[in-house]
Each structure stands twice: as C-alpha cells, then as structure tokens.
C-alpha cells in the first residue's frame, strides 16, 4: 500500500512490514494511497526490471475538500489490483510521484515468511514463524541494503520446540564504497645515489 508517499503494508491487503510485503504465488497484489494526489504505481521484477504492472491510483475522485480542510478521512481510498502474479521472486514497487521511494514485494510459494520489525541500530530483531512442520528446512535471508553473512542455511525444526537462528549482516560500506580500510602500503624506498 502507498500512504502519504510511503510504501507500507496498510489494511492487511498484503502481508509484511514497512516497505517489504509478501504475496502468495498466483494471487493478486493490491495498492492504494491516502495521499491527496494521484500516484502512479509501477511493479517490476528484479533483477531484470521487467514491468508487470503500471497503474494510477487516487485517494478519492473530486472529493479532496473534506480530506484537506477537516483532516478527517471521510472517503475510503480506491484499490488497484494486479493480475495474478505467476512468477515467484522479488518485485520492486515504485511511485512516479515519489521516485526516491522503493518498496519490495516478495511473491512466495509457501506461507513461512516474515519481516523483522526492529528499526533501531544495535538492537536484536526477534521474529516468529509459526506452524513450520518438523524437519530440515532452508532459510533464505534478504535485506534491501545489507549483505547477509550467509544468504541461505539449513535449520532443523523439531515438533513443539522453539528453534533459534542467528542472522548476521556485513557492515554497510562507508561512503566511497570500500567495505574495509585499505591496507597501508610500505613507504617507497629511496634509491642510492
């Protein structure tokens, strides 16, 4: 959902957290806006950039006065809906009015997905994925800006037990793109005269 220039979950139409949502394979994704002006929603597959959806959504047609003068949301926004999404993977969601904002839609073929909710540096994100059947499963880790230390790993789930996993990320690259300090070079040696 797009609200006031932010792409977020809103109203439970799609599952997920801020800027990252999930959609079951072969289902439709829905978008809306509470913004006063129309937004043009673009949905593209990653990493190819293939556009799969491009449509304008409005808060309300010609009924902006109540919204802007009173501050109350008298009218429900319209929803725009994609065709069924037939390929799993990562899709980017952008809005032409707010080109600096990008959201992500994951089309998945199983219900065992989540978004961690901690947004404070240095704090742990705790998440729970319930109903996972016992057995060995592959965990896949993704982040829009950070590189996981291990993108996929195996985890053994036992019946009626809590399984803990530690997910770590490499530190972000500092300005200039170097991921670690440069190795100091030895000073040049002087040639004998």
XYZ file of C-alpha atoms in Angstrom:
193
model
C 0.000 0.000 0.000
C 1.206 3.502 -0.645
C 0.290 6.033 2.019
C 1.396 9.630 2.174
C 4.315 8.825 -0.080
C 5.394 5.702 1.805
C 5.019 2.166 0.588
C 3.879 0.140 3.577
C 1.554 -2.730 4.479
C -1.686 -0.948 5.358
C -5.078 -2.557 5.937
C -3.804 -6.135 5.728
C -4.309 -6.370 1.975
C -0.749 -7.692 1.719
C 1.356 -9.242 4.481
C 4.644 -7.730 5.559
C 6.234 -4.711 7.149
C 7.276 -1.239 6.115
C 8.426 -1.247 2.501
C 8.567 -5.066 2.326
C 5.480 -7.170 1.668
C 4.664 -10.741 0.717
C 2.134 -12.095 -1.729
C 1.294 -15.761 -2.391
C 2.125 -17.078 -5.840
C -0.868 -16.860 -8.244
C -2.573 -14.189 -6.086
C -3.126 -10.508 -6.829
C -1.410 -7.621 -5.056
C -3.404 -4.527 -4.112
C -2.239 -0.939 -3.757
C -3.904 2.228 -2.546
C -2.999 5.742 -1.472
C -4.226 8.079 1.255
C -2.252 10.858 -0.379
C -4.156 13.874 -1.657
C -2.835 13.492 -5.198
C -2.844 10.502 -7.571
C 0.094 8.102 -7.530
C 1.360 6.013 -10.416
C 2.317 2.574 -9.094
C 4.908 0.567 -11.026
C 5.652 -3.086 -10.223
C 8.756 -4.622 -11.834
C 10.558 -7.954 -11.470
C 14.055 -7.973 -10.030
C 16.751 -8.101 -11.283
C 15.521 -7.802 -14.889
C 13.376 -4.707 -14.338
C 10.576 -6.248 -16.434
C 7.461 -4.130 -15.796
C 4.432 -6.237 -14.816
C 2.056 -3.518 -13.539
C 1.662 0.218 -14.180
C -1.483 1.991 -12.982
C -2.661 5.251 -11.393
C -4.382 5.149 -8.000
C -6.300 8.006 -6.344
C -7.472 8.650 -2.802
C -10.898 9.827 -4.000
C -12.200 11.318 -7.211
C -13.045 15.022 -6.851
C -13.680 14.844 -3.095
C -10.490 16.379 -1.786
C -12.112 19.304 0.071
C -13.264 17.265 3.068
C -9.927 15.490 3.240
C -7.787 18.620 3.156
C -9.948 21.056 5.154
C -11.028 18.904 8.084
C -8.158 16.453 8.321
C -10.653 13.585 8.584
C -10.612 10.726 6.123
C -14.250 10.706 5.117
C -13.820 8.601 1.993
C -12.198 5.214 1.642
C -9.435 5.146 -0.956
C -9.796 3.102 -4.099
C -7.749 -0.055 -4.536
C -5.908 -1.017 -7.679
C -5.234 -4.699 -8.217
C -2.640 -6.525 -10.279
C -3.335 -9.568 -12.399
C -2.402 -12.827 -10.622
C 1.375 -12.878 -10.113
C 2.603 -16.033 -11.851
C 6.329 -15.900 -11.059
C 7.830 -16.065 -7.578
C 10.651 -13.752 -6.630
C 11.361 -10.147 -5.746
C 9.419 -7.292 -7.322
C 10.138 -3.599 -6.801
C 7.279 -1.201 -6.151
C 7.808 2.435 -7.088
C 5.661 5.534 -7.345
C 6.417 8.055 -10.087
C 5.440 10.964 -7.781
C 7.968 9.835 -5.181
C 10.875 8.401 -7.224
C 13.206 8.274 -4.213
C 10.986 5.697 -2.500
C 11.160 1.995 -3.297
C 9.242 -0.907 -1.812
C 9.631 -4.633 -2.323
C 7.037 -7.315 -2.921
C 8.082 -10.937 -2.479
C 5.934 -13.422 -4.351
C 6.346 -16.705 -2.490
C 5.149 -20.276 -2.884
C 4.868 -21.078 0.848
C 3.403 -19.353 3.928
C 6.610 -19.432 6.006
C 7.827 -15.853 5.580
C 8.222 -12.844 7.842
C 9.668 -9.349 8.117
C 11.630 -8.453 11.227
C 10.415 -5.325 12.942
C 13.387 -3.845 14.813
C 14.391 -0.498 13.374
C 16.929 0.573 15.990
C 20.628 0.042 15.258
C 22.339 -2.302 17.682
C 19.110 -3.969 18.807
C 18.137 -7.548 18.034
C 15.188 -8.266 15.787
C 13.099 -11.106 17.112
C 10.628 -12.819 14.825
C 8.402 -15.859 14.898
C 7.267 -18.035 12.012
C 4.592 -20.362 13.378
C 3.306 -23.647 12.033
C 6.517 -24.777 10.362
C 6.410 -28.582 10.062
C 9.192 -30.588 11.743
C 12.188 -31.371 9.558
C 15.167 -29.688 7.968
C 14.350 -26.509 6.082
C 16.304 -23.926 4.099
C 16.203 -20.362 5.409
C 16.809 -17.597 2.872
C 17.831 -14.148 4.134
C 17.374 -10.903 2.196
C 17.801 -7.224 3.022
C 17.371 -4.262 0.658
C 20.683 -2.610 1.641
C 22.793 -5.013 3.707
C 24.514 -8.192 2.564
C 23.835 -11.204 4.816
C 26.893 -13.088 6.066
C 25.085 -16.247 4.957
C 22.232 -15.860 2.428
C 20.861 -19.394 2.839
C 21.354 -22.004 5.536
C 19.732 -25.174 6.805
C 17.796 -25.237 10.068
C 16.338 -28.249 11.856
C 12.839 -27.716 13.266
C 11.618 -30.105 15.970
C 7.966 -30.609 16.922
C 6.744 -28.452 19.840
C 10.163 -26.787 20.218
C 11.431 -23.278 19.615
C 14.229 -23.108 17.068
C 16.580 -20.159 17.323
C 18.662 -18.836 14.450
C 21.235 -16.072 14.316
C 21.196 -13.949 11.179
C 24.130 -11.604 10.704
C 24.902 -8.946 8.114
C 28.165 -7.482 6.878
C 28.636 -3.871 7.961
C 27.410 -1.369 5.388
C 30.004 0.091 3.069
C 31.159 3.569 4.106
C 30.902 6.457 1.654
C 33.199 5.721 -1.261
C 32.216 2.056 -1.405
C 35.112 0.402 0.482
C 33.927 -2.350 2.796
C 37.086 -2.353 4.915
C 40.007 0.011 5.448
C 42.678 -0.024 2.787
C 45.814 -1.977 3.643
C 48.582 0.524 4.352
C 51.383 0.408 1.809
C 55.024 0.466 2.773
C 56.694 3.818 2.160
C 58.704 3.930 -1.057
C 62.347 3.101 -0.668
C 64.923 5.620 -1.798
C 67.378 4.528 -4.435
C 71.018 5.016 -3.519
C 72.612 7.917 -5.322
